[in-house]
Every structure is written in structure tokens, then in C-alpha cells.
PDB file of C-alpha atoms in Angstrom:
ATOM      1  CA  MET I   4      85.895  53.644  23.535  1.00 53.00           C
ATOM      2  CA  GLN I   5      83.397  56.164  24.950  1.00 57.00           C
ATOM      3  CA  ASN I   6      82.168  57.001  21.453  1.00 60.00           C
ATOM      4  CA  ARG I   7      81.582  53.338  20.739  1.00 62.00           C
ATOM      5  CA  SER I   8      79.660  52.929  23.989  1.00 62.00           C
ATOM      6  CA  PHE I   9      77.506  55.949  23.142  1.00 57.00           C
ATOM      7  CA  LYS I  10      76.717  54.490  19.674  1.00 58.00           C
ATOM      8  CA  LEU I  11      75.795  51.132  21.231  1.00 59.00           C
ATOM      9  CA  THR I  12      73.557  52.775  23.832  1.00 61.00           C
ATOM     10  CA  SER I  13      71.913  54.913  21.132  1.00 61.00           C
ATOM     11  CA  PHE I  14      71.367  51.867  18.952  1.00 60.00           C
ATOM     12  CA  LEU I  15      69.806  49.863  21.798  1.00 55.00           C
ATOM     13  CA  ALA I  16      67.499  52.785  22.725  1.00 55.00           C
ATOM     14  CA  LEU I  17      66.429  53.127  19.125  1.00 55.00           C
ATOM     15  CA  LEU I  18      65.886  49.387  18.855  1.00 55.00           C
ATOM     16  CA  ILE I  19      63.690  49.345  21.945  1.00 61.00           C
ATOM     17  CA  PHE I  20      61.657  52.330  20.657  1.00 58.00           C
ATOM     18  CA  ILE I  21      61.136  50.714  17.229  1.00 58.00           C
ATOM     19  CA  SER I  22      60.275  47.280  18.635  1.00 57.00           C
ATOM     20  CA  ASN I  23      57.661  48.831  20.929  1.00 56.00           C
ATOM     21  CA  SER I  24      56.196  50.686  17.963  1.00 58.00           C
ATOM     22  CA  ILE I  25      55.758  47.739  15.607  1.00 66.00           C
ATOM     23  CA  PHE I  26      53.679  45.372  17.713  1.00 70.00           C
ATOM     24  CA  ALA I  27      50.208  44.651  16.418  1.00 75.00           C
ATOM     25  CA  GLN I  28      47.080  45.746  18.248  1.00 80.00           C
ATOM     26  CA  VAL I  29      46.132  43.134  20.820  1.00 83.00           C
ATOM     27  CA  ASN I  30      43.193  44.776  22.624  1.00 89.00           C
ATOM     28  CA  TRP I  31      39.925  44.651  20.688  1.00 87.00           C
ATOM     29  CA  GLU I  32      36.357  45.714  21.364  1.00 91.00           C
ATOM     30  CA  LYS I  33      33.448  44.072  19.582  1.00 89.00           C
ATOM     31  CA  TYR I  34      31.425  46.302  17.307  1.00 87.00           C
ATOM     32  CA  SER I  35      27.859  46.591  18.635  1.00 90.00           C
ATOM     33  CA  GLY I  36      26.389  46.513  15.130  1.00 87.00           C
ATOM     34  CA  ASN I  37      27.666  42.982  14.343  1.00 83.00           C
ATOM     35  CA  PRO I  38      27.327  41.221  12.044  1.00 82.00           C
ATOM     36  CA  VAL I  39      28.296  43.855   9.460  1.00 83.00           C
ATOM     37  CA  ILE I  40      27.794  41.354   6.632  1.00 82.00           C
ATOM     38  CA  PRO I  41      24.667  39.514   7.729  1.00 76.00           C
ATOM     39  CA  SER I  42      23.870  36.089   6.331  1.00 76.00           C
ATOM     40  CA  SER I  43      20.919  36.176   3.975  1.00 72.00           C
ATOM     41  CA  GLY I  44      19.641  34.652   0.760  1.00 69.00           C
ATOM     42  CA  TYR I  45      21.815  31.910  -0.646  1.00 66.00           C
ATOM     43  CA  ASP I  46      24.337  32.209   2.231  1.00 61.00           C
ATOM     44  CA  TYR I  47      21.854  32.508   5.041  1.00 62.00           C
ATOM     45  CA  TYR I  48      23.353  29.624   6.963  1.00 72.00           C
ATOM     46  CA  TYR I  49      26.605  31.437   7.807  1.00 76.00           C
ATOM     47  CA  THR I  50      29.568  33.475   6.533  1.00 81.00           C
ATOM     48  CA  LEU I  51      33.133  33.303   7.815  1.00 85.00           C
ATOM     49  CA  ALA I  52      36.865  33.883   7.216  1.00 88.00           C
ATOM     50  CA  PRO I  53      36.898  37.338   5.565  1.00 91.00           C
ATOM     51  CA  SER I  54      39.814  38.738   3.575  1.00 93.00           C
ATOM     52  CA  ILE I  55      39.585  42.544   3.330  1.00 94.00           C
ATOM     53  CA  ILE I  56      41.597  44.970   1.214  1.00 94.00           C
ATOM     54  CA  PHE I  57      41.225  48.760   1.084  1.00 95.00           C
ATOM     55  CA  ASP I  58      41.768  50.155  -2.412  1.00 92.00           C
ATOM     56  CA  ASP I  59      43.141  53.728  -2.182  1.00 90.00           C
ATOM     57  CA  SER I  60      42.374  54.441  -5.822  1.00 89.00           C
ATOM     58  CA  THR I  61      38.625  53.905  -5.358  1.00 92.00           C
ATOM     59  CA  ASN I  62      38.292  54.517  -1.580  1.00 95.00           C
ATOM     60  CA  THR I  63      36.577  51.150  -1.351  1.00 96.00           C
ATOM     61  CA  PHE I  64      36.916  48.202   1.021  1.00 96.00           C
ATOM     62  CA  HIS I  65      36.727  44.860  -0.762  1.00 96.00           C
ATOM     63  CA  CYS I  66      35.785  41.759   1.234  1.00 95.00           C
ATOM     64  CA  TRP I  67      35.884  38.148   0.070  1.00 95.00           C
ATOM     65  CA  PHE I  68      34.488  35.612   2.521  1.00 92.00           C
ATOM     66  CA  THR I  69      33.451  31.994   2.851  1.00 90.00           C
ATOM     67  CA  SER I  70      29.727  31.498   2.628  1.00 88.00           C
ATOM     68  CA  ARG I  71      27.786  28.383   3.510  1.00 82.00           C
ATOM     69  CA  ILE I  72      25.132  27.457   0.991  1.00 73.00           C
ATOM     70  CA  LEU I  73      22.627  24.984   2.414  1.00 73.00           C
ATOM     71  CA  GLY I  74      22.813  21.696   0.579  1.00 72.00           C
ATOM     72  CA  ALA I  75      25.715  22.839  -1.587  1.00 73.00           C
ATOM     73  CA  GLY I  76      28.690  23.403   0.697  1.00 78.00           C
ATOM     74  CA  LEU I  77      31.149  26.266   1.038  1.00 87.00           C
ATOM     75  CA  ARG I  78      31.857  28.905  -1.614  1.00 89.00           C
ATOM     76  CA  ILE I  79      33.653  32.255  -1.810  1.00 92.00           C
ATOM     77  CA  SER I  80      31.490  35.377  -1.944  1.00 91.00           C
ATOM     78  CA  TYR I  81      32.209  39.107  -2.249  1.00 94.00           C
ATOM     79  CA  ALA I  82      30.969  42.382  -0.699  1.00 94.00           C
ATOM     80  CA  TYR I  83      32.170  46.004  -0.863  1.00 96.00           C
ATOM     81  CA  SER I  84      31.955  49.087   1.357  1.00 96.00           C
ATOM     82  CA  SER I  85      32.941  52.743   1.369  1.00 96.00           C
ATOM     83  CA  ASP I  86      33.274  52.914   5.186  1.00 95.00           C
ATOM     84  CA  GLY I  87      34.051  49.357   6.338  1.00 92.00           C
ATOM     85  CA  VAL I  88      30.837  49.138   8.325  1.00 92.00           C
ATOM     86  CA  ASN I  89      27.993  49.236   5.774  1.00 92.00           C
ATOM     87  CA  TRP I  90      28.490  46.471   3.219  1.00 92.00           C
ATOM     88  CA  THR I  91      26.805  45.616  -0.072  1.00 92.00           C
ATOM     89  CA  LYS I  92      26.905  42.038  -1.227  1.00 91.00           C
ATOM     90  CA  TYR I  93      27.706  41.429  -4.877  1.00 92.00           C
ATOM     91  CA  THR I  94      24.568  40.281  -6.686  1.00 89.00           C
ATOM     92  CA  GLY I  95      26.509  37.657  -8.657  1.00 89.00           C
ATOM     93  CA  ASN I  96      27.609  35.724  -5.529  1.00 88.00           C
ATOM     94  CA  PRO I  97      29.211  33.324  -5.073  1.00 89.00           C
ATOM     95  CA  VAL I  98      32.265  34.497  -7.014  1.00 92.00           C
ATOM     96  CA  LEU I  99      34.166  31.206  -6.714  1.00 91.00           C
ATOM     97  CA  SER I 100      32.588  27.760  -6.659  1.00 89.00           C
ATOM     98  CA  PRO I 101      33.990  24.214  -6.780  1.00 88.00           C
ATOM     99  CA  THR I 102      34.891  22.646 -10.111  1.00 85.00           C
ATOM    100  CA  GLN I 103      34.144  18.984 -10.726  1.00 85.00           C
ATOM    101  CA  GLY I 104      37.204  16.793 -11.180  1.00 86.00           C
ATOM    102  CA  THR I 105      39.575  19.123  -9.346  1.00 87.00           C
ATOM    103  CA  PHE I 106      41.072  19.318  -5.840  1.00 86.00           C
ATOM    104  CA  ASP I 107      38.291  21.722  -4.814  1.00 87.00           C
ATOM    105  CA  GLU I 108      35.333  19.874  -6.288  1.00 86.00           C
ATOM    106  CA  SER I 109      33.382  19.709  -2.988  1.00 85.00           C
ATOM    107  CA  GLU I 110      34.083  22.977  -1.129  1.00 87.00           C
ATOM    108  CA  ILE I 111      36.119  26.166  -1.315  1.00 89.00           C
ATOM    109  CA  LYS I 112      36.883  28.096   1.859  1.00 87.00           C
ATOM    110  CA  GLY I 113      39.244  30.302   3.823  1.00 89.00           C
ATOM    111  CA  CYS I 114      40.470  32.699   1.161  1.00 92.00           C
ATOM    112  CA  SER I 115      43.227  35.298   1.387  1.00 93.00           C
ATOM    113  CA  VAL I 116      43.416  38.027  -1.231  1.00 95.00           C
ATOM    114  CA  ILE I 117      46.393  40.223  -2.145  1.00 92.00           C
ATOM    115  CA  LYS I 118      46.725  43.071  -4.622  1.00 90.00           C
ATOM    116  CA  ASP I 119      49.847  43.431  -6.760  1.00 89.00           C
ATOM    117  CA  ASN I 120      50.744  45.510  -9.787  1.00 89.00           C
ATOM    118  CA  VAL I 121      48.723  43.213 -12.049  1.00 92.00           C
ATOM    119  CA  GLY I 122      45.473  42.925 -10.011  1.00 89.00           C
ATOM    120  CA  TYR I 123      44.034  40.825  -7.225  1.00 91.00           C
ATOM    121  CA  LYS I 124      45.170  37.271  -6.440  1.00 94.00           C
ATOM    122  CA  MET I 125      43.203  34.847  -4.285  1.00 94.00           C
ATOM    123  CA  TYR I 126      44.598  31.920  -2.300  1.00 92.00           C
ATOM    124  CA  TYR I 127      42.082  29.497  -0.866  1.00 92.00           C
ATOM    125  CA  THR I 128      41.580  26.035   0.553  1.00 88.00           C
ATOM    126  CA  GLY I 129      39.813  23.447  -1.560  1.00 88.00           C
ATOM    127  CA  TYR I 130      38.272  20.222  -0.420  1.00 84.00           C
ATOM    128  CA  LYS I 131      37.531  17.038  -2.373  1.00 83.00           C
ATOM    129  CA  SER I 132      35.149  14.810  -0.434  1.00 75.00           C
ATOM    130  CA  SER I 133      35.862  11.757  -2.592  1.00 60.00           C
ATOM    131  CA  VAL I 134      39.449  11.546  -1.280  1.00 52.00           C
ATOM    132  CA  LYS I 135      39.642   8.693   1.205  1.00 51.00           C
ATOM    133  CA  LEU I 136      42.467   8.398   3.660  1.00 50.00           C
ATOM    134  CA  SER I 137      43.478   4.960   4.844  1.00 48.00           C
ATOM    135  CA  MET I 138      46.086   3.845   7.313  1.00 54.00           C
ATOM    136  CA  LYS I 139      47.648   0.401   7.389  1.00 48.00           C
TER     137      LYS I 139
END
């Protein structure tokens, strides 16, 4: 019985140690050099909702973000960085734009990007302004 009690106590102590170690960071301090990806050119109205991945094989941060193009709505743009502070916008931005006749024909926003063994995959929200909701 004593051996069982010792195992249970050890397990609970280990569980408390692990659970205290896996919590996400909750205290943040704003970077004084913000914004690190300033709005300019086609997206000078604003940028938002970044999805950032660090690629170990190239030592590069990749950032996809929503950009507001005046008169044309929201698109997905791309920038890259070697240090996560100084960013270079891709000259071919935006990298993803709406397609007429689809669910995202008006705007594309809020992307999340993952990397798997095949390459990068992007999940995003599309908006079709011609969809009308009615309630009866």
C-alpha cells in the first residue's frame, strides 16, 4: 500500500510540474518599433491577421497577412524575414485574390498557414457580397 501511495504522489507531483510547464505565455510587451510590416503601396490602408511560420531549412520567417486594398477589398499578401523584425514584402503581392463566381469572390481574409511534408497549406475565410440573408 505504501508503494502505491508513493507512486500516486510521484505521479501527481510530475503532473503538476508538467502542467505548469506547458502553459502559453500570457504576459506580453509591445515592440517599440511597431509596425514591423508597415502598410504601403497597394496595401497602404491597413494590414492584419498575420500567420507566421519559421522554416528551419532556410532560417527564414514567412508571413502571410490580410491586406486592405482601397477600392478592391481584402486580399492575402506575403512578406519574409531573417530575424522576425525586419520584413521584406513580396513584390508580387497580393498572393491570393478573390475569384469571380466562387465563395470568395468579394474578399479573402484571415489566413492560417501550416507546413507539412508536401509543402505549405493555407486556410482562409472568403466572402461573397452577393449572398443575401433573409429571415421570415
